[in-house]
């Protein structure tokens, strides 16, 4: 890279940091476009699927469509609230996505998969999801706004293929690279939208597939970049910082039970994959920490549990990641012309999202969209 190009990129990243550091809620910013408290979704049913969405107060920067992973639901992306959304599951990594989208000025929409296993599939879901998004975008007069897609696992496979059916301005794929012979991106070639990946290198097979995806995208001149997520110790701070259900004291009890079960060592390092281990950690934690079900509201049921999700997030084999959506959106706004890792570092330095994922706010921040680097 020439000196002036490096200087230009560095200057833009510095400007990004300055803007992020100065970001503050705009006005009151506590209500959405319908005058309801933020994180109050609206719902409708179309083509046999439940759809959840929320539109922030104007101005609207764009639309973010969010597709869940297997055994999950669209309702995972909003907090469970007796009045705002009693049917919502409110898992911490998913809710972090919604908060960041709203804070940046994006209308957020999530669609349920139709399969009984709640896994998205291209043939079962592609045309229906595209039709739902097109209908909702037109109904809300968002046709002139950019449409970005984010998906997790099977949801990521879907969003990587949806540009074949509707106009998409950018894609974020979390923990999935699509099989090249099943992708069909060559139909669009250089017109395929910029694509960001969030990869967990511990899953070597998926990481290799993501790398193959990027090679194909670059062959057509499509901007692409990747963020790597490594394993972390599962400590009481890790759990209580990410999930709003857990005080440090309650999280410490959970960690102690997991150590006694043999899933964690003394430093919080996960010794086995929590999703597939034969260790009866769910039963042991439920017995040792009865207030989980009674007070905190965590059933420990797979794919519906804050503890389970954060164990998977710490193990970093295959799980949704709530930390980097703001950086990915900024990268897409710049049409992939800024280093994604640099953006992630800049927003982290400005404490967005900060050390406590649970403290993310959905209130609008006074941040301009990123501009394409010339």
CSV table of C-alpha atoms in Angstrom, one decimal:
chain,number,residue,atom,x,y,z
A,1,UNK,CA,0.0,0.0,0.0
A,2,UNK,CA,1.3,3.5,-0.9
A,3,UNK,CA,2.2,5.9,1.9
A,4,UNK,CA,-0.7,8.3,1.1
A,5,UNK,CA,-3.1,5.3,1.1
A,6,UNK,CA,-1.9,4.2,4.6
A,7,UNK,CA,-2.1,7.8,5.8
A,8,UNK,CA,-5.7,8.2,4.4
A,9,UNK,CA,-6.8,5.0,6.1
A,10,UNK,CA,-5.2,5.9,9.4
A,11,UNK,CA,-6.8,9.4,9.3
A,12,UNK,CA,-10.2,7.9,8.6
A,13,UNK,CA,-9.9,5.5,11.5
A,14,UNK,CA,-8.8,8.3,13.8
A,15,UNK,CA,-11.8,10.3,12.7
A,16,UNK,CA,-13.9,7.3,13.5
A,17,UNK,CA,-12.5,7.1,17.0
A,18,UNK,CA,-13.1,10.8,17.6
A,19,UNK,CA,-16.7,10.5,16.4
A,20,UNK,CA,-17.3,7.4,18.5
A,21,UNK,CA,-15.7,8.9,21.6
A,22,UNK,CA,-17.9,11.9,21.3
A,23,UNK,CA,-21.1,9.9,20.7
A,24,UNK,CA,-23.9,10.7,23.0
A,25,UNK,CA,-27.7,9.9,23.0
A,26,UNK,CA,-29.5,12.3,20.7
A,27,UNK,CA,-32.3,14.2,22.5
A,28,UNK,CA,-34.3,12.0,24.8
A,29,UNK,CA,-34.0,9.0,22.5
A,30,UNK,CA,-35.9,6.7,24.8
A,31,UNK,CA,-38.8,5.8,22.5
A,32,UNK,CA,-39.2,4.2,19.1
A,33,UNK,CA,-41.1,5.4,16.1
A,34,UNK,CA,-44.4,4.4,17.7
A,35,UNK,CA,-43.7,6.3,20.9
A,36,UNK,CA,-43.1,3.1,22.8
A,37,UNK,CA,-40.1,2.5,25.1
A,38,UNK,CA,-37.1,1.3,23.1
A,39,UNK,CA,-36.8,-2.5,22.9
A,40,UNK,CA,-40.6,-2.9,22.5
A,41,UNK,CA,-41.0,-4.9,19.3
A,42,UNK,CA,-44.0,-5.0,17.0
A,43,UNK,CA,-45.1,-8.3,15.4
A,44,UNK,CA,-47.0,-9.7,12.5
A,45,UNK,CA,-47.4,-13.1,10.8
A,46,UNK,CA,-46.8,-13.6,7.1
A,47,UNK,CA,-46.4,-16.8,5.1
A,48,UNK,CA,-46.9,-18.8,8.3
A,49,UNK,CA,-43.9,-17.1,10.1
A,50,UNK,CA,-43.8,-14.8,13.0
A,51,UNK,CA,-41.9,-11.6,12.4
A,52,UNK,CA,-40.6,-9.2,15.0
A,53,UNK,CA,-39.5,-5.7,14.2
A,54,UNK,CA,-38.7,-2.3,15.7
A,55,UNK,CA,-38.3,1.1,14.1
A,56,UNK,CA,-36.3,3.8,15.9
A,57,UNK,CA,-37.3,7.4,15.9
A,58,UNK,CA,-36.4,9.3,12.7
A,59,UNK,CA,-34.1,9.7,10.9
A,60,UNK,CA,-33.7,6.1,9.8
A,61,UNK,CA,-30.3,5.2,8.5
A,62,UNK,CA,-31.3,1.9,7.0
A,63,UNK,CA,-32.7,-1.6,7.6
A,64,UNK,CA,-31.0,-4.5,9.4
A,65,UNK,CA,-32.6,-7.9,8.9
A,66,UNK,CA,-31.5,-10.5,11.4
A,67,UNK,CA,-31.7,-14.2,10.9
A,68,UNK,CA,-31.3,-16.5,13.9
A,69,UNK,CA,-29.4,-19.8,14.3
A,70,UNK,CA,-30.8,-23.3,14.5
A,71,UNK,CA,-33.1,-24.0,17.5
A,72,UNK,CA,-33.6,-20.3,18.0
A,73,UNK,CA,-36.4,-17.8,17.2
A,74,UNK,CA,-36.8,-14.2,16.0
A,75,UNK,CA,-38.0,-13.4,19.5
A,76,UNK,CA,-34.5,-14.0,20.9
A,77,UNK,CA,-33.5,-10.5,19.7
A,78,UNK,CA,-35.7,-8.6,22.1
A,79,UNK,CA,-35.7,-8.8,25.9
A,80,UNK,CA,-38.4,-10.7,27.8
A,81,UNK,CA,-40.7,-8.1,29.4
A,82,UNK,CA,-44.1,-8.7,31.0
A,83,UNK,CA,-45.6,-5.7,29.1
A,84,UNK,CA,-43.4,-5.1,26.1
A,85,UNK,CA,-42.8,-8.7,24.9
A,86,UNK,CA,-43.8,-11.5,27.3
A,87,UNK,CA,-43.1,-14.1,24.5
A,88,UNK,CA,-39.5,-12.8,23.8
A,89,UNK,CA,-36.6,-14.9,24.9
A,90,UNK,CA,-34.1,-12.0,25.2
A,91,UNK,CA,-30.8,-13.9,24.9
A,92,UNK,CA,-27.9,-11.6,25.6
A,93,UNK,CA,-25.9,-11.9,22.4
A,94,UNK,CA,-29.0,-11.5,20.2
A,95,UNK,CA,-30.3,-8.5,22.3
A,96,UNK,CA,-26.9,-6.8,21.9
A,97,UNK,CA,-27.4,-6.9,18.1
A,98,UNK,CA,-30.8,-5.2,18.4
A,99,UNK,CA,-29.5,-2.5,20.8
A,100,UNK,CA,-26.6,-1.7,18.5
A,101,UNK,CA,-28.8,-1.5,15.4
A,102,UNK,CA,-31.3,0.8,17.1
A,103,UNK,CA,-28.6,3.0,18.6
A,104,UNK,CA,-27.1,3.5,15.1
A,105,UNK,CA,-30.4,4.4,13.6
A,106,UNK,CA,-31.4,1.1,11.9
A,107,UNK,CA,-34.9,-0.4,11.7
A,108,UNK,CA,-34.4,-4.0,12.9
A,109,UNK,CA,-36.5,-6.9,11.7
A,110,UNK,CA,-36.2,-10.6,12.5
A,111,UNK,CA,-38.0,-13.5,10.9
A,112,UNK,CA,-38.7,-17.0,12.1
A,113,UNK,CA,-37.6,-20.1,10.2
A,114,UNK,CA,-40.3,-22.4,9.1
A,115,UNK,CA,-38.6,-25.7,9.8
A,116,UNK,CA,-39.7,-27.7,12.9
A,117,UNK,CA,-36.1,-27.7,14.1
A,118,UNK,CA,-36.1,-23.9,13.6
A,119,UNK,CA,-33.2,-24.0,11.1
A,120,UNK,CA,-33.2,-21.8,8.1
A,121,UNK,CA,-32.9,-23.6,4.7
A,122,UNK,CA,-32.5,-22.0,1.3
A,123,UNK,CA,-35.3,-24.0,-0.4
A,124,UNK,CA,-37.7,-23.8,2.5
A,125,UNK,CA,-37.1,-20.2,3.5
A,126,UNK,CA,-35.4,-18.2,0.8
A,127,UNK,CA,-38.3,-17.0,-1.3
A,128,UNK,CA,-40.6,-16.5,1.7
A,129,UNK,CA,-38.1,-14.4,3.7
A,130,UNK,CA,-37.3,-12.3,0.6
A,131,UNK,CA,-41.0,-11.7,0.1
A,132,UNK,CA,-41.5,-10.7,3.7
A,133,UNK,CA,-38.6,-8.3,3.7
A,134,UNK,CA,-39.8,-6.7,0.4
A,135,UNK,CA,-43.3,-6.3,1.7
A,136,UNK,CA,-42.3,-4.8,5.0
A,137,UNK,CA,-39.7,-2.4,3.4
A,138,UNK,CA,-42.2,-1.2,0.9
A,139,UNK,CA,-45.0,-0.8,3.6
A,140,UNK,CA,-42.7,1.4,5.7
A,141,UNK,CA,-41.3,3.5,2.8
A,142,UNK,CA,-37.8,2.2,3.3
A,143,UNK,CA,-37.1,1.3,-0.3
A,144,UNK,CA,-34.6,4.1,-0.6
A,145,UNK,CA,-32.7,3.0,2.5
A,146,UNK,CA,-29.8,0.5,2.5
A,147,UNK,CA,-30.7,-3.1,3.5
A,148,UNK,CA,-28.1,-5.0,5.4
A,149,UNK,CA,-28.4,-8.6,6.5
A,150,UNK,CA,-26.9,-10.4,9.5
A,151,UNK,CA,-27.3,-14.1,10.1
A,152,UNK,CA,-25.9,-16.7,12.5
A,153,UNK,CA,-25.0,-20.2,11.5
A,154,UNK,CA,-27.9,-21.5,9.3
A,155,UNK,CA,-29.3,-17.9,9.3
A,156,UNK,CA,-25.9,-16.8,7.9
A,157,UNK,CA,-26.2,-19.4,5.1
A,158,UNK,CA,-29.5,-17.8,4.2
A,159,UNK,CA,-28.4,-14.2,4.2
A,160,UNK,CA,-25.4,-15.1,2.1
A,161,UNK,CA,-27.8,-16.4,-0.6
A,162,UNK,CA,-30.6,-13.8,-0.3
A,163,UNK,CA,-28.8,-11.2,-2.6
A,164,UNK,CA,-29.8,-13.5,-5.4
A,165,UNK,CA,-33.5,-12.7,-4.6
A,166,UNK,CA,-33.5,-9.0,-3.5
A,167,UNK,CA,-31.4,-5.9,-3.5
A,168,UNK,CA,-29.0,-6.1,-0.6
A,169,UNK,CA,-26.3,-3.5,0.3
A,170,UNK,CA,-24.2,-5.6,2.7
A,171,UNK,CA,-24.0,-9.0,4.5
A,172,UNK,CA,-22.7,-10.0,7.9
A,173,UNK,CA,-22.1,-13.8,8.3
A,174,UNK,CA,-21.5,-15.0,11.8
A,175,UNK,CA,-19.7,-18.4,12.3
A,176,UNK,CA,-20.5,-19.7,8.9
A,177,UNK,CA,-19.0,-20.0,5.5
A,178,UNK,CA,-21.3,-21.3,2.8
A,179,UNK,CA,-20.4,-24.2,0.6
A,180,UNK,CA,-19.2,-22.8,-2.7
A,181,UNK,CA,-21.1,-25.2,-4.9
A,182,UNK,CA,-24.3,-24.3,-3.1
A,183,UNK,CA,-23.8,-20.5,-2.9
A,184,UNK,CA,-24.6,-19.2,-6.3
A,185,UNK,CA,-22.9,-15.8,-5.7
A,186,UNK,CA,-21.5,-16.1,-9.3
A,187,UNK,CA,-25.0,-15.1,-10.5
A,188,UNK,CA,-24.2,-11.6,-9.2
A,189,UNK,CA,-20.4,-11.7,-9.5
A,190,UNK,CA,-18.9,-8.2,-8.9
A,191,UNK,CA,-22.4,-6.9,-8.0
A,192,UNK,CA,-22.5,-9.1,-4.9
A,193,UNK,CA,-22.7,-6.8,-1.8
A,194,UNK,CA,-19.7,-6.3,0.6
A,195,UNK,CA,-19.6,-9.2,3.0
A,196,UNK,CA,-18.1,-9.3,6.6
A,197,UNK,CA,-17.5,-12.5,8.5
A,198,UNK,CA,-17.2,-13.2,12.2
A,199,UNK,CA,-15.2,-16.3,12.6
A,200,UNK,CA,-14.2,-18.6,15.5
A,201,UNK,CA,-10.8,-20.2,14.5
A,202,UNK,CA,-11.3,-23.0,17.0
A,203,UNK,CA,-13.8,-24.4,14.5
A,204,UNK,CA,-11.1,-25.0,11.8
A,205,UNK,CA,-13.5,-26.5,9.3
A,206,UNK,CA,-15.8,-23.4,9.3
A,207,UNK,CA,-12.9,-21.0,9.4
A,208,UNK,CA,-11.5,-22.7,6.3
A,209,UNK,CA,-14.8,-22.4,4.6
A,210,UNK,CA,-15.0,-18.7,5.4
A,211,UNK,CA,-11.5,-18.3,4.0
A,212,UNK,CA,-12.7,-20.0,0.8
A,213,UNK,CA,-15.7,-17.7,0.6
A,214,UNK,CA,-13.4,-14.7,0.9
A,215,UNK,CA,-11.2,-15.9,-1.9
A,216,UNK,CA,-14.2,-16.2,-4.2
A,217,UNK,CA,-15.5,-12.8,-3.3
A,218,UNK,CA,-12.1,-11.2,-3.9
A,219,UNK,CA,-11.8,-12.9,-7.3
A,220,UNK,CA,-14.9,-10.9,-8.3
A,221,UNK,CA,-13.6,-7.7,-6.6
A,222,UNK,CA,-16.2,-7.8,-3.8
A,223,UNK,CA,-15.1,-6.2,-0.6
A,224,UNK,CA,-14.8,-8.7,2.3
A,225,UNK,CA,-13.2,-8.8,5.7
A,226,UNK,CA,-13.2,-11.0,8.8
A,227,UNK,CA,-13.1,-10.6,12.6
A,228,UNK,CA,-11.6,-13.5,14.6
A,229,UNK,CA,-13.1,-14.4,18.0
A,230,UNK,CA,-11.0,-16.5,20.3
A,231,UNK,CA,-11.9,-18.5,23.5
A,232,UNK,CA,-12.1,-16.6,26.8
A,233,UNK,CA,-12.2,-17.8,30.4
A,234,UNK,CA,-15.8,-18.2,31.7
A,235,UNK,CA,-15.6,-16.2,35.0
A,236,UNK,CA,-18.2,-14.6,37.1
A,237,UNK,CA,-17.3,-11.3,35.6
A,238,UNK,CA,-17.7,-12.7,32.1
A,239,UNK,CA,-21.2,-13.9,32.8
A,240,UNK,CA,-22.4,-11.0,34.8
A,241,UNK,CA,-20.9,-8.5,32.3
A,242,UNK,CA,-22.8,-10.1,29.4
A,243,UNK,CA,-26.1,-11.2,30.8
A,244,UNK,CA,-28.5,-8.8,32.6
A,245,UNK,CA,-30.0,-11.8,34.6
A,246,UNK,CA,-26.8,-12.2,36.7
A,247,UNK,CA,-25.4,-10.2,39.5
A,248,UNK,CA,-21.7,-10.9,40.2
A,249,UNK,CA,-22.8,-12.9,43.3
A,250,UNK,CA,-25.2,-15.1,41.4
A,251,UNK,CA,-22.7,-15.6,38.6
A,252,UNK,CA,-20.0,-16.6,41.1
A,253,UNK,CA,-22.3,-19.4,42.3
A,254,UNK,CA,-22.8,-20.6,38.7
A,255,UNK,CA,-19.1,-20.6,38.1
A,256,UNK,CA,-18.4,-22.6,41.3
A,257,UNK,CA,-21.0,-25.2,40.3
A,258,UNK,CA,-19.4,-25.5,36.9
A,259,UNK,CA,-16.0,-26.0,38.4
A,260,UNK,CA,-17.3,-28.7,40.7
A,261,UNK,CA,-18.8,-30.4,37.7
A,262,UNK,CA,-15.4,-30.5,36.0
A,263,UNK,CA,-16.4,-28.2,33.1
A,264,UNK,CA,-14.1,-25.4,34.1
A,265,UNK,CA,-10.6,-25.3,35.6
A,266,UNK,CA,-9.6,-22.9,38.4
A,267,UNK,CA,-9.0,-20.1,35.9
A,268,UNK,CA,-12.3,-20.5,34.2
A,269,UNK,CA,-11.0,-22.2,31.1
A,270,UNK,CA,-13.6,-24.5,29.6
A,271,UNK,CA,-12.2,-28.1,29.5
A,272,UNK,CA,-14.8,-29.5,27.1
A,273,UNK,CA,-17.3,-28.1,24.6
A,274,UNK,CA,-20.3,-27.2,26.8
A,275,UNK,CA,-22.7,-27.9,23.9
A,276,UNK,CA,-21.7,-31.5,23.4
A,277,UNK,CA,-20.1,-32.6,26.7
A,278,UNK,CA,-21.4,-35.7,28.5
A,279,UNK,CA,-20.9,-33.9,31.8
A,280,UNK,CA,-24.3,-33.2,33.5
A,281,UNK,CA,-23.5,-29.5,34.0
A,282,UNK,CA,-27.1,-28.3,33.5
A,283,UNK,CA,-28.5,-30.6,36.3
A,284,UNK,CA,-25.6,-29.9,38.6
A,285,UNK,CA,-25.9,-26.1,38.2
A,286,UNK,CA,-29.7,-26.3,38.6
A,287,UNK,CA,-29.3,-28.2,41.9
A,288,UNK,CA,-26.5,-26.0,43.2
A,289,UNK,CA,-28.1,-22.7,42.3
A,290,UNK,CA,-31.9,-23.1,42.7
A,291,UNK,CA,-32.5,-19.4,42.5
A,292,UNK,CA,-31.7,-19.5,38.8
A,293,UNK,CA,-35.1,-20.8,37.8
A,294,UNK,CA,-36.9,-19.2,40.7
A,295,UNK,CA,-35.5,-15.7,40.5
A,296,UNK,CA,-33.2,-15.1,37.6
A,297,UNK,CA,-35.4,-16.8,35.1
A,298,UNK,CA,-32.8,-19.0,33.4
A,299,UNK,CA,-34.2,-22.5,32.8
A,300,UNK,CA,-30.8,-23.8,31.6
A,301,UNK,CA,-32.6,-25.4,28.6
A,302,UNK,CA,-30.3,-25.6,25.6
A,303,UNK,CA,-30.6,-22.7,23.2
A,304,UNK,CA,-32.9,-20.8,25.6
A,305,UNK,CA,-30.4,-20.3,28.4
A,306,UNK,CA,-28.2,-17.3,29.2
A,307,UNK,CA,-25.7,-19.5,30.9
A,308,UNK,CA,-25.6,-21.9,28.0
A,309,UNK,CA,-25.2,-19.2,25.4
A,310,UNK,CA,-22.4,-17.5,27.3
A,311,UNK,CA,-20.6,-20.8,27.9
A,312,UNK,CA,-20.7,-21.4,24.1
A,313,UNK,CA,-19.5,-17.8,23.5
A,314,UNK,CA,-16.6,-18.3,25.9
A,315,UNK,CA,-15.6,-21.6,24.3
A,316,UNK,CA,-15.7,-19.9,20.9
A,317,UNK,CA,-16.5,-22.9,18.8
A,318,UNK,CA,-19.8,-22.0,17.2
A,319,UNK,CA,-22.0,-19.2,18.7
A,320,UNK,CA,-23.5,-15.8,18.0
A,321,UNK,CA,-21.2,-12.9,18.9
A,322,UNK,CA,-22.8,-9.6,20.2
A,323,UNK,CA,-19.6,-7.5,20.4
A,324,UNK,CA,-19.0,-6.4,16.9
A,325,UNK,CA,-22.2,-5.4,15.2
A,326,UNK,CA,-21.5,-1.7,15.4
A,327,UNK,CA,-18.1,-2.2,13.7
A,328,UNK,CA,-19.6,-4.4,11.0
A,329,UNK,CA,-22.3,-1.9,10.2
A,330,UNK,CA,-19.7,0.9,10.0
A,331,UNK,CA,-17.7,-1.3,7.7
A,332,UNK,CA,-20.7,-1.9,5.4
A,333,UNK,CA,-21.6,1.8,5.5
A,334,UNK,CA,-18.0,2.5,4.2
A,335,UNK,CA,-18.6,-0.2,1.5
A,336,UNK,CA,-15.8,-2.3,2.9
A,337,UNK,CA,-13.1,0.3,2.3
A,338,UNK,CA,-11.9,0.5,5.9
A,339,UNK,CA,-10.1,-2.3,7.9
A,340,UNK,CA,-12.8,-4.2,9.9
A,341,UNK,CA,-10.4,-5.1,12.7
A,342,UNK,CA,-9.4,-1.4,12.9
A,343,UNK,CA,-13.0,-0.4,13.2
A,344,UNK,CA,-13.6,-3.0,15.9
A,345,UNK,CA,-10.6,-1.7,17.9
A,346,UNK,CA,-11.7,1.9,17.5
A,347,UNK,CA,-15.2,1.3,18.8
A,348,UNK,CA,-13.9,-0.8,21.6
A,349,UNK,CA,-11.5,2.0,22.5
A,350,UNK,CA,-14.5,4.3,22.7
A,351,UNK,CA,-16.3,1.8,24.9
A,352,UNK,CA,-18.7,0.7,22.3
A,353,UNK,CA,-19.9,-1.8,23.3
A,354,UNK,CA,-17.5,-1.6,26.3
A,355,UNK,CA,-16.6,-4.2,28.8
A,356,UNK,CA,-20.2,-4.9,29.9
A,357,UNK,CA,-22.3,-6.1,27.0
A,358,UNK,CA,-25.4,-5.9,29.2
A,359,UNK,CA,-25.0,-2.2,29.5
A,360,UNK,CA,-25.4,-1.4,25.8
A,361,UNK,CA,-28.1,1.1,25.2
A,362,UNK,CA,-30.5,1.1,22.3
A,363,UNK,CA,-30.8,4.9,22.5
A,364,UNK,CA,-29.7,6.8,19.4
A,365,UNK,CA,-26.1,7.9,19.3
A,366,UNK,CA,-25.0,11.1,17.6
A,367,UNK,CA,-22.8,9.2,15.1
A,368,UNK,CA,-22.7,9.9,11.4
A,369,UNK,CA,-22.5,6.9,9.1
A,370,UNK,CA,-19.1,5.9,7.8
A,371,UNK,CA,-18.1,7.1,4.4
A,372,UNK,CA,-16.6,5.2,1.6
A,373,UNK,CA,-12.8,5.8,1.4
A,374,UNK,CA,-11.8,7.0,-2.1
